[in-house]
PDB file of C-alpha atoms in Angstrom:
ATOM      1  CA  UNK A  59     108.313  58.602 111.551  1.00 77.00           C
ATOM      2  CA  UNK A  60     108.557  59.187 115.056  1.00 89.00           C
ATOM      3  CA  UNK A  61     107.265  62.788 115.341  1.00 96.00           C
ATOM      4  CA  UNK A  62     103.305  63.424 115.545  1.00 96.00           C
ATOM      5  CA  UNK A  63     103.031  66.600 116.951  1.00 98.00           C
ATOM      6  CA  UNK A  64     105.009  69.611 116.456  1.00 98.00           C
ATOM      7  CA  UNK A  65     104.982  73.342 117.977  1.00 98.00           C
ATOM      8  CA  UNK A  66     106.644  76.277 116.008  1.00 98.00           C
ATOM      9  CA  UNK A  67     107.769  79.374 118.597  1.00 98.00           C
ATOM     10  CA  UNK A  68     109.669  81.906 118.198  1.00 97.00           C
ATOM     11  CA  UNK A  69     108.812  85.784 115.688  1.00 96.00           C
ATOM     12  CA  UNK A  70     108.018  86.136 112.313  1.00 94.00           C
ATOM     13  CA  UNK A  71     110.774  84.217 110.805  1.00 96.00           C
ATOM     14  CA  UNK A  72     108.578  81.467 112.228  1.00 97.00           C
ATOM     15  CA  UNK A  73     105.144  83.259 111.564  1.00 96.00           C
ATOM     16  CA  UNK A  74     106.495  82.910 108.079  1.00 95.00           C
ATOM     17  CA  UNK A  75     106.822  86.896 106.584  1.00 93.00           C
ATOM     18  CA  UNK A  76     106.274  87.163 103.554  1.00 91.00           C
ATOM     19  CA  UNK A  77     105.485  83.981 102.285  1.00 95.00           C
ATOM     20  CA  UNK A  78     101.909  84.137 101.734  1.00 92.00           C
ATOM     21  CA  UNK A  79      98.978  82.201 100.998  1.00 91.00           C
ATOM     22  CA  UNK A  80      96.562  82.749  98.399  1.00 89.00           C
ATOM     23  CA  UNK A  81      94.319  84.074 100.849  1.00 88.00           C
ATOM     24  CA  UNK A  82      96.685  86.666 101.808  1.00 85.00           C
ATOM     25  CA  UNK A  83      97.561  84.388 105.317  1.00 89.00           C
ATOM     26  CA  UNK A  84     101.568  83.589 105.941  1.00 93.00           C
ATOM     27  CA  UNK A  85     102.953  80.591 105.290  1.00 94.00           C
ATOM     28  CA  UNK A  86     106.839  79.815 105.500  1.00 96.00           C
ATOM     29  CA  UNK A  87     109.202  77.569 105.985  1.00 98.00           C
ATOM     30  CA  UNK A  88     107.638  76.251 109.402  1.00 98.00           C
ATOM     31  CA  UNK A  89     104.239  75.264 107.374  1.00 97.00           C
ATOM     32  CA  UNK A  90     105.902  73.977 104.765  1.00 97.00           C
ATOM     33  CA  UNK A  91     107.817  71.625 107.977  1.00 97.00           C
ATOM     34  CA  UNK A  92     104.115  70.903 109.207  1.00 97.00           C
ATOM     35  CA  UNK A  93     102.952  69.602 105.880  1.00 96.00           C
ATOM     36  CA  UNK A  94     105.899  67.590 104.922  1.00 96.00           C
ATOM     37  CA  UNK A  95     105.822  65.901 108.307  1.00 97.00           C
ATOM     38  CA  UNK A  96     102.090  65.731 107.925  1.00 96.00           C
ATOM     39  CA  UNK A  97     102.660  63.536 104.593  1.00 94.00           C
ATOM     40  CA  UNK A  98     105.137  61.128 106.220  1.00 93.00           C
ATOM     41  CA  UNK A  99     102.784  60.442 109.272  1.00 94.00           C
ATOM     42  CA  UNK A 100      99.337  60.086 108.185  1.00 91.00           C
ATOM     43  CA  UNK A 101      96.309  62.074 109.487  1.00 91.00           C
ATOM     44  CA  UNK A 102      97.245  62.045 113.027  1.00 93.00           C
ATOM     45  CA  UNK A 103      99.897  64.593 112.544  1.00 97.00           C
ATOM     46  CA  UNK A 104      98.977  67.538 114.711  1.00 97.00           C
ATOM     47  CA  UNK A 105     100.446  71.349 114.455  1.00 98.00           C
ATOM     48  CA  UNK A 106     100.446  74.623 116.166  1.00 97.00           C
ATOM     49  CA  UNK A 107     102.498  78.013 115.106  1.00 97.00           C
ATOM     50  CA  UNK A 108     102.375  80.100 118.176  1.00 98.00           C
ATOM     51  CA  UNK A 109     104.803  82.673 116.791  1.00 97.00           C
ATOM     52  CA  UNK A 110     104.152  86.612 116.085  1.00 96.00           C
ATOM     53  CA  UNK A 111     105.920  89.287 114.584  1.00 94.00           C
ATOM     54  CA  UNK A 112     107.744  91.602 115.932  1.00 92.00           C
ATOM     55  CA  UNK A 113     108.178  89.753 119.428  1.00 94.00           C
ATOM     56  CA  UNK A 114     111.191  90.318 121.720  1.00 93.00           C
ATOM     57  CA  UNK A 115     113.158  87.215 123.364  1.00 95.00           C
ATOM     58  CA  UNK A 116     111.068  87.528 126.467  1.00 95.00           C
ATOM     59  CA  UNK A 117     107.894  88.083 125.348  1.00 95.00           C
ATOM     60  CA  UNK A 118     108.133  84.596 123.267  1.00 97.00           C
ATOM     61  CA  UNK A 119     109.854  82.642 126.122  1.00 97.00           C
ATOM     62  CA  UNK A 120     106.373  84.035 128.850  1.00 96.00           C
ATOM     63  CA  UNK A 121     103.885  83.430 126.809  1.00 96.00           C
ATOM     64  CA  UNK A 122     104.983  80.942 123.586  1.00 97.00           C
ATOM     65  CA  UNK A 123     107.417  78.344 125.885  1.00 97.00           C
ATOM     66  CA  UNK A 124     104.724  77.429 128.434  1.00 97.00           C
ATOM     67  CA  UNK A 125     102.078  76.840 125.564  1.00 97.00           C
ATOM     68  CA  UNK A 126     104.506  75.432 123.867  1.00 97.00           C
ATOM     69  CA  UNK A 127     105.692  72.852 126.935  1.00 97.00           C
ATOM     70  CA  UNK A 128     102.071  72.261 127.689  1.00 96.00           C
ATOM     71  CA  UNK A 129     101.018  71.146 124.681  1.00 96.00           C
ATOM     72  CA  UNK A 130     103.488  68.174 124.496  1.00 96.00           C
ATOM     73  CA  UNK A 131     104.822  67.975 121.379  1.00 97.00           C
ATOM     74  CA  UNK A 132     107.437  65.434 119.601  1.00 97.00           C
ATOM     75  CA  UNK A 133     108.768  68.499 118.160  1.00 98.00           C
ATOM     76  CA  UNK A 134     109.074  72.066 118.907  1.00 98.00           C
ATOM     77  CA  UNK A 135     111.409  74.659 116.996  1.00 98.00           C
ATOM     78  CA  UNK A 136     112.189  78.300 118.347  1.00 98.00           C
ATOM     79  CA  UNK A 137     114.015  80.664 117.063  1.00 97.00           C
ATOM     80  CA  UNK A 138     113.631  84.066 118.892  1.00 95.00           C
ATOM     81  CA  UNK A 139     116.452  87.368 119.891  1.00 92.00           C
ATOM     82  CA  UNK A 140     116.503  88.641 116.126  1.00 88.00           C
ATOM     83  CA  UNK A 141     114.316  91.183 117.364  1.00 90.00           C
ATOM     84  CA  UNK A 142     116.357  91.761 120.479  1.00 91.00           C
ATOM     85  CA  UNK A 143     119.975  92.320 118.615  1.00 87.00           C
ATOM     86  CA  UNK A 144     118.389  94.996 116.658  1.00 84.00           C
ATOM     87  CA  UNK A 145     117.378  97.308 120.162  1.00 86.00           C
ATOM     88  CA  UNK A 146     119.470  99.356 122.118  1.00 83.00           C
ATOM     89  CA  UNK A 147     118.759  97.880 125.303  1.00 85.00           C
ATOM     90  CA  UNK A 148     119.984  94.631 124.237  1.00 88.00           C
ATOM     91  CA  UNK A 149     121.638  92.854 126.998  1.00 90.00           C
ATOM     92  CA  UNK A 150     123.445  89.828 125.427  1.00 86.00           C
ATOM     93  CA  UNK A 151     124.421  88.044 129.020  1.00 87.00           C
ATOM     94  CA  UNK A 152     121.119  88.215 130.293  1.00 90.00           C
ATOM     95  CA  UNK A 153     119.664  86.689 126.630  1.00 90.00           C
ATOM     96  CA  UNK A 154     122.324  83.741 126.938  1.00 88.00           C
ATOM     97  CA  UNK A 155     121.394  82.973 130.349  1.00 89.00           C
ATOM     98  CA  UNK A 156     118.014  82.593 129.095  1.00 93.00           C
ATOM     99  CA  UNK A 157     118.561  80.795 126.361  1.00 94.00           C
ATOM    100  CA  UNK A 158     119.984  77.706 127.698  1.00 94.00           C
ATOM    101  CA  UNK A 159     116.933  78.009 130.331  1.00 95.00           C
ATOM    102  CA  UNK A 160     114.771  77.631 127.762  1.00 96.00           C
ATOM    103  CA  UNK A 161     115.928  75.124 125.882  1.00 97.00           C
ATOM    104  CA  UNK A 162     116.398  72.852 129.135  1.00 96.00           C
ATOM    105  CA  UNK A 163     112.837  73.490 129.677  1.00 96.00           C
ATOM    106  CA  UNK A 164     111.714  73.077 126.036  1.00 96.00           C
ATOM    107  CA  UNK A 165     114.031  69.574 126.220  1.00 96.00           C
ATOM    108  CA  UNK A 166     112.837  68.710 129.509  1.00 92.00           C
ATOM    109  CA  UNK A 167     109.595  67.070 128.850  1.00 89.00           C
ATOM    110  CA  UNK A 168     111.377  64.882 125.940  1.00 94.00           C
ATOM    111  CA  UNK A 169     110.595  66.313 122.826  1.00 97.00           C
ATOM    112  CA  UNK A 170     113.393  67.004 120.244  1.00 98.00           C
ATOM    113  CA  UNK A 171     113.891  70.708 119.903  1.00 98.00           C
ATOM    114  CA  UNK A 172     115.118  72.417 116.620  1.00 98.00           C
ATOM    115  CA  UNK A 173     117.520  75.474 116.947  1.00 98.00           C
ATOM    116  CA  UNK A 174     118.813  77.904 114.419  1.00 97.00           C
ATOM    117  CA  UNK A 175     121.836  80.061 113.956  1.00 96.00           C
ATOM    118  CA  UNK A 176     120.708  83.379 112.025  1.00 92.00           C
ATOM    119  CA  UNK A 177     121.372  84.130 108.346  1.00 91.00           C
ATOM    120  CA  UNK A 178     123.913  86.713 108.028  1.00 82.00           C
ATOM    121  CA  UNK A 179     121.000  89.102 107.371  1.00 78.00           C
ATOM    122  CA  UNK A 180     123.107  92.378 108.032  1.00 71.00           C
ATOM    123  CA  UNK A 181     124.833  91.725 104.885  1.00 71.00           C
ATOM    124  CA  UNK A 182     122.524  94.226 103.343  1.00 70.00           C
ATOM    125  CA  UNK A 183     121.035  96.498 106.313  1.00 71.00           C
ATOM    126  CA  UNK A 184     123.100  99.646 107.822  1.00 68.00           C
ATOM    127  CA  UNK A 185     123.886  99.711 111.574  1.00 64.00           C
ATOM    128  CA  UNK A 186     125.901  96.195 110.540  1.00 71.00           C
ATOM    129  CA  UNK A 187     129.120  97.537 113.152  1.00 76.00           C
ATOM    130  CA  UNK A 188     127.119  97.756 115.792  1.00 76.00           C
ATOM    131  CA  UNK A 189     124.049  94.820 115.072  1.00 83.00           C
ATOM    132  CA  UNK A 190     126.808  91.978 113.419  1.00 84.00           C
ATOM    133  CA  UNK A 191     129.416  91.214 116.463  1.00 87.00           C
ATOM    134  CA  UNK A 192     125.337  90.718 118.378  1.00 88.00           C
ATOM    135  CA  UNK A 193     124.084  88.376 115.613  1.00 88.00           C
ATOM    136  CA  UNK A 194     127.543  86.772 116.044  1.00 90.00           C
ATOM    137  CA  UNK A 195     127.405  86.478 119.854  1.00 90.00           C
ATOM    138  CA  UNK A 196     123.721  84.615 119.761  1.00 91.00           C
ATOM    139  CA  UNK A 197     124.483  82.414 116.930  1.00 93.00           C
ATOM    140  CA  UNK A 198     127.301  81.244 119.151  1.00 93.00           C
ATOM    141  CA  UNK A 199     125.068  80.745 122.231  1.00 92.00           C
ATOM    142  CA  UNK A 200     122.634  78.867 120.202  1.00 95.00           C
ATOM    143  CA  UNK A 201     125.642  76.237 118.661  1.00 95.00           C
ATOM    144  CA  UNK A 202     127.074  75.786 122.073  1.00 95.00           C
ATOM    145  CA  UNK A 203     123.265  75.304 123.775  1.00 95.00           C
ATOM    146  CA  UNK A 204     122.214  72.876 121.304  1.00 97.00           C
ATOM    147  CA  UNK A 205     125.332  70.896 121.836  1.00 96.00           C
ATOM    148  CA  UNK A 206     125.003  70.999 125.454  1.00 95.00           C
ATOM    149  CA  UNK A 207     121.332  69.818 125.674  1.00 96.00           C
ATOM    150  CA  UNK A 208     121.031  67.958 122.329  1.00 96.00           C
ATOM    151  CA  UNK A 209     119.131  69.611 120.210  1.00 98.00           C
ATOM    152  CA  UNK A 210     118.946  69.879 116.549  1.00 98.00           C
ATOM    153  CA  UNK A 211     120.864  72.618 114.871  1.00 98.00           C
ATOM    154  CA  UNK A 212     120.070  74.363 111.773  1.00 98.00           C
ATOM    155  CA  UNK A 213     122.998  76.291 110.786  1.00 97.00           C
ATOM    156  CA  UNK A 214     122.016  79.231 107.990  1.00 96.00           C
ATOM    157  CA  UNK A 215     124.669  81.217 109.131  1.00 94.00           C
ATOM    158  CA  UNK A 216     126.997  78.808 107.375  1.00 94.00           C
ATOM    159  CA  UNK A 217     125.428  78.973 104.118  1.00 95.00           C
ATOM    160  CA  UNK A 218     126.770  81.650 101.746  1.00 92.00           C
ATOM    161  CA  UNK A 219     123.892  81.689  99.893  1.00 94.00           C
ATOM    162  CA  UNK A 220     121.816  83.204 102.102  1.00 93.00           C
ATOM    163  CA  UNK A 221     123.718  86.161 100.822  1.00 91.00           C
ATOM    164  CA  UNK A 222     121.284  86.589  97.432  1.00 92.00           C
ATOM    165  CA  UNK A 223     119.430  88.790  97.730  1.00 91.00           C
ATOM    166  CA  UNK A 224     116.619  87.080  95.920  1.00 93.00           C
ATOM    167  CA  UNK A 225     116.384  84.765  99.350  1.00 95.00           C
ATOM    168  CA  UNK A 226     115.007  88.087 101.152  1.00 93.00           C
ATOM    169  CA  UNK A 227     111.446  89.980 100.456  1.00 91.00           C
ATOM    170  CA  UNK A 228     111.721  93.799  99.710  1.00 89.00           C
ATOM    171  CA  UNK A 229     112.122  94.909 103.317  1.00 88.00           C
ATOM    172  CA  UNK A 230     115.624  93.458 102.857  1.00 84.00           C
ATOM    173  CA  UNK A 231     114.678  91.379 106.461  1.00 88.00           C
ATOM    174  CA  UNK A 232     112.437  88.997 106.241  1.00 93.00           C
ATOM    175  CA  UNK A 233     113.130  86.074 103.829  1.00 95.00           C
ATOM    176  CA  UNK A 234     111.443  86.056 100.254  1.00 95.00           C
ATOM    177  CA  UNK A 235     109.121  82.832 100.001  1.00 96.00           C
ATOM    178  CA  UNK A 236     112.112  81.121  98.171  1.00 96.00           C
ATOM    179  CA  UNK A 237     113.952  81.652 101.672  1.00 96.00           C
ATOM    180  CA  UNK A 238     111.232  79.994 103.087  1.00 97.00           C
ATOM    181  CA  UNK A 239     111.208  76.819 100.899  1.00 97.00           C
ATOM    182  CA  UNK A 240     115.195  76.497 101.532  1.00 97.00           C
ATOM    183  CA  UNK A 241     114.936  76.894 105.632  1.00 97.00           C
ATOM    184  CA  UNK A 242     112.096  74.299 105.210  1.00 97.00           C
ATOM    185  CA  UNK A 243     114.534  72.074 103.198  1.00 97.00           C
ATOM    186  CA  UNK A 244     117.445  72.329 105.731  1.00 97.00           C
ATOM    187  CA  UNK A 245     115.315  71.418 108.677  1.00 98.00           C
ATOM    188  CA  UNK A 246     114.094  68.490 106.766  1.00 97.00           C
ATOM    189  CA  UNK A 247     117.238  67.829 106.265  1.00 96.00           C
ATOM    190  CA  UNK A 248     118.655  67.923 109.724  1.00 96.00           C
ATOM    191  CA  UNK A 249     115.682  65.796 110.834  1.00 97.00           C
ATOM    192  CA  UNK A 250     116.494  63.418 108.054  1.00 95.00           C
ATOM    193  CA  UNK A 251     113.329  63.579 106.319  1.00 95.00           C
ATOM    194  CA  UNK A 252     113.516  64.454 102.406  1.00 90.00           C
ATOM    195  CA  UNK A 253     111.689  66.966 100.670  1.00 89.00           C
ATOM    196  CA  UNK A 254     111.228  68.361  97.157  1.00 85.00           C
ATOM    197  CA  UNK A 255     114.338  69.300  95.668  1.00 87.00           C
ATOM    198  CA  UNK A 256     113.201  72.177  94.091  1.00 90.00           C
ATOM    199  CA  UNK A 257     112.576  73.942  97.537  1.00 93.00           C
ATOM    200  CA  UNK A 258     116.571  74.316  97.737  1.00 91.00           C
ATOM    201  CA  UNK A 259     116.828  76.092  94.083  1.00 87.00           C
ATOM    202  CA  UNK A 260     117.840  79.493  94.636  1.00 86.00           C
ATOM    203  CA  UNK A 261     116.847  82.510  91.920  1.00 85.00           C
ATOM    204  CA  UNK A 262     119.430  83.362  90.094  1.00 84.00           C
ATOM    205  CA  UNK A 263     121.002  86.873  91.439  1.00 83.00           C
ATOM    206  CA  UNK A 264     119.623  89.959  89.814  1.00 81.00           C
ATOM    207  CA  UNK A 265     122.179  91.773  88.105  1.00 80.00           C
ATOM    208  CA  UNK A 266     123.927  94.668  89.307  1.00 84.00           C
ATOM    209  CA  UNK A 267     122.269  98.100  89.100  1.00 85.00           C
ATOM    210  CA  UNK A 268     123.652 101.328  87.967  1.00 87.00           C
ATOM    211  CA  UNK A 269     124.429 103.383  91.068  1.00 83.00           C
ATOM    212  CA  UNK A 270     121.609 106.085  90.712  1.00 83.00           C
ATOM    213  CA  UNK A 271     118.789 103.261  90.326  1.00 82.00           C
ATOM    214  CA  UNK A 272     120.250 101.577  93.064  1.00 78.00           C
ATOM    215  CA  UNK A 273     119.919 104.588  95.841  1.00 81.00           C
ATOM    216  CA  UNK A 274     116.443 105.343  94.427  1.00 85.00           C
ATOM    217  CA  UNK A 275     115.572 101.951  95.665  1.00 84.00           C
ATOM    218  CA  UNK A 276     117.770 102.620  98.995  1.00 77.00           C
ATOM    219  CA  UNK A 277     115.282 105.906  99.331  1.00 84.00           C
ATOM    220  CA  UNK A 278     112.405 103.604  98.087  1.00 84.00           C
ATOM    221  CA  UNK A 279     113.079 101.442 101.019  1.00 74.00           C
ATOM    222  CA  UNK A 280     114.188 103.472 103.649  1.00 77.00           C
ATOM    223  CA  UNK A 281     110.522 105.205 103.315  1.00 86.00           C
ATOM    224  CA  UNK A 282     108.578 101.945 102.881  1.00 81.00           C
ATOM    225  CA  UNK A 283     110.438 100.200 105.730  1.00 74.00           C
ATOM    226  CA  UNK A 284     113.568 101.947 107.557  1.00 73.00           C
ATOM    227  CA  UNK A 285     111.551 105.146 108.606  1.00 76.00           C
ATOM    228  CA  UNK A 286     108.068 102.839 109.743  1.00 75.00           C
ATOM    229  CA  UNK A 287     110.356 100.507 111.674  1.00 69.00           C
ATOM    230  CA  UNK A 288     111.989 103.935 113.445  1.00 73.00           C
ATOM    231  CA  UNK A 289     108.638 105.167 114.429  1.00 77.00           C
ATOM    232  CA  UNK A 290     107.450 101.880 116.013  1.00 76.00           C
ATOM    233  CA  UNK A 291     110.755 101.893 117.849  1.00 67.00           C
ATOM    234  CA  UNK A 292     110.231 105.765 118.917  1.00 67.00           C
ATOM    235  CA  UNK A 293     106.522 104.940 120.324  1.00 73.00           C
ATOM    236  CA  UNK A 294     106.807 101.819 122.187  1.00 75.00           C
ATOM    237  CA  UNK A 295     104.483  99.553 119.207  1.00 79.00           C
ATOM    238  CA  UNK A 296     105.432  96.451 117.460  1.00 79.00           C
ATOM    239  CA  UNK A 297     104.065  94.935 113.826  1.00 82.00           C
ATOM    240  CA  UNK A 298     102.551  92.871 115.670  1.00 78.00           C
ATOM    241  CA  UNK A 299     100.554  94.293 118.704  1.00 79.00           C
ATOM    242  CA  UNK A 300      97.465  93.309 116.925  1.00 80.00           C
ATOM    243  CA  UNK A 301      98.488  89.898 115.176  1.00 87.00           C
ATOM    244  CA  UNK A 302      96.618  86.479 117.388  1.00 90.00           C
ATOM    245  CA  UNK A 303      99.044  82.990 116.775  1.00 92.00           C
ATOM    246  CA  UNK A 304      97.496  81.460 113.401  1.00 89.00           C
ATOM    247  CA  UNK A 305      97.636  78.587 114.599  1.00 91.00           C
ATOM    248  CA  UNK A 306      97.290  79.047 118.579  1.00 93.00           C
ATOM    249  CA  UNK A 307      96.127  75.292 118.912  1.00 93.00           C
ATOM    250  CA  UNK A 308      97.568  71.440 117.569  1.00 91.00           C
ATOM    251  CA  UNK A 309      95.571  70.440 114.785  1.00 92.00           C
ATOM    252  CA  UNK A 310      95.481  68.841 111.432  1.00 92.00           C
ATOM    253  CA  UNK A 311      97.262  70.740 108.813  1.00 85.00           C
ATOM    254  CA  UNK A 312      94.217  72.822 107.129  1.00 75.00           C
ATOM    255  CA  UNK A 313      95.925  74.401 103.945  1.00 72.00           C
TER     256      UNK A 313
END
């Protein structure tokens, strides 16, 4: 086991909405990582999760990266510009640019660095003409960067069954805490450390609706989640302008 240390960074795919604890706390498929890790290298193991909801691409890489960097992991994933395909100030050159900065610098002190090409999360969201060809463009910026520098690639765009809905929570955006167990399973995977194979059982899909119940729970959703999500764009806030990392600091796993 050659990792002892490892740094999550990156939004709340990473912060690990909404998979939560019995306490009510988030954990996902990057604490689920942690503790499998944990298992294979004794008490030693040390964590941190520096990632927030709602952050943009630059936020993460000014304030997560260096924290990240400092801390000298083994290990560090990030995963970060889902939040930035979905604006309309997205600038997709300036992103890629960054990108392969930051991986050089996440690579540069010599810990392995785990990268991820998006689900195909549009599948079920409107706006998927204009948001899809973006997702497209950054999942292939994050293949050819993690080629170039070496990383380790975790490819969910290429599995199809990220297309059940049962893999997604009821905000249709973050994944369900099934989605987290079968991220978890494929990074294990990629790092070539086994996990339980239960984590990559997938619900079966629900069956299909009749067409009125099925845009009551379009309306259902666009009030819940479409219309808050608008009005945080409108006024300049984020979901998470008041969320703290929840695990700012490399320590033992606690749960």
């Amino acid at each position: 086991m050659r990792w002892r240390s490892y740094v999550a960074v990156g939004d709340s795919f990473t912060e690990g909405m909404d998979d939560p604890y019995p306490d009510g706390t988030y954990r996902g498929w990057a604490d689920l990582v942690a503790t499998r890790l944990a298992a294979e290298a004794g008490p030693d193991f040390r964590y941190a999760n520096l990632a927030i909801r709602g952050r943009l691409f630059p936020d993460v890489v000014a304030n997560q990266v260096p924290e990240a960097v400092a801390m000298k992991p083994d290990l560090i994933s990030f995963a970060a510009g889902g939040n930035d395909v979905l604006r309309r100030t997205f600038d997709p050159d300036a992103l890629v640019a960054r990108f392969d900065d930051v991986v050089r610098e996440l690579r540069s002190g010599g810990a392995d660095v785990i990268l991820f090409r998006f689900a195909d999360v549009m599948a079920r969201l409107p706006g998927q003409r204009l948001v899809a060809p973006r997702v497209e463009l950054l999942n292939r910026a994050v293949g050819e960067t993690a080629e170039r520098h070496g990383a380790i690639l975790v490819d969910l765009y290429a599995d199809d069954t990220y297309l059940n809905p049962m893999l997604w929570s009821t905000d249709r955006l973050h994944l369900s805490p099934a989605g987290h167990r079968r991220v978890a399973a494929q990074v294990l995977g990629a790092l070539g450390v086994g996990c339980d194979d239960e984590w990559l059982l997938v619900p079966d899909r629900p069956l299909p609706k009749p067409w009125l119940v099925a845009r009551a729970d379009d309306l259902r959703w666009v009030g819940q989640h479409l219309a808050p999500w608008i009005k945080r764009r409108l006024t300049g806030r984020s979901s998470g302008d008041t969320v703290t990392a929840k695990r700012p600091t490399l320590a033992p796993i606690t749960h």
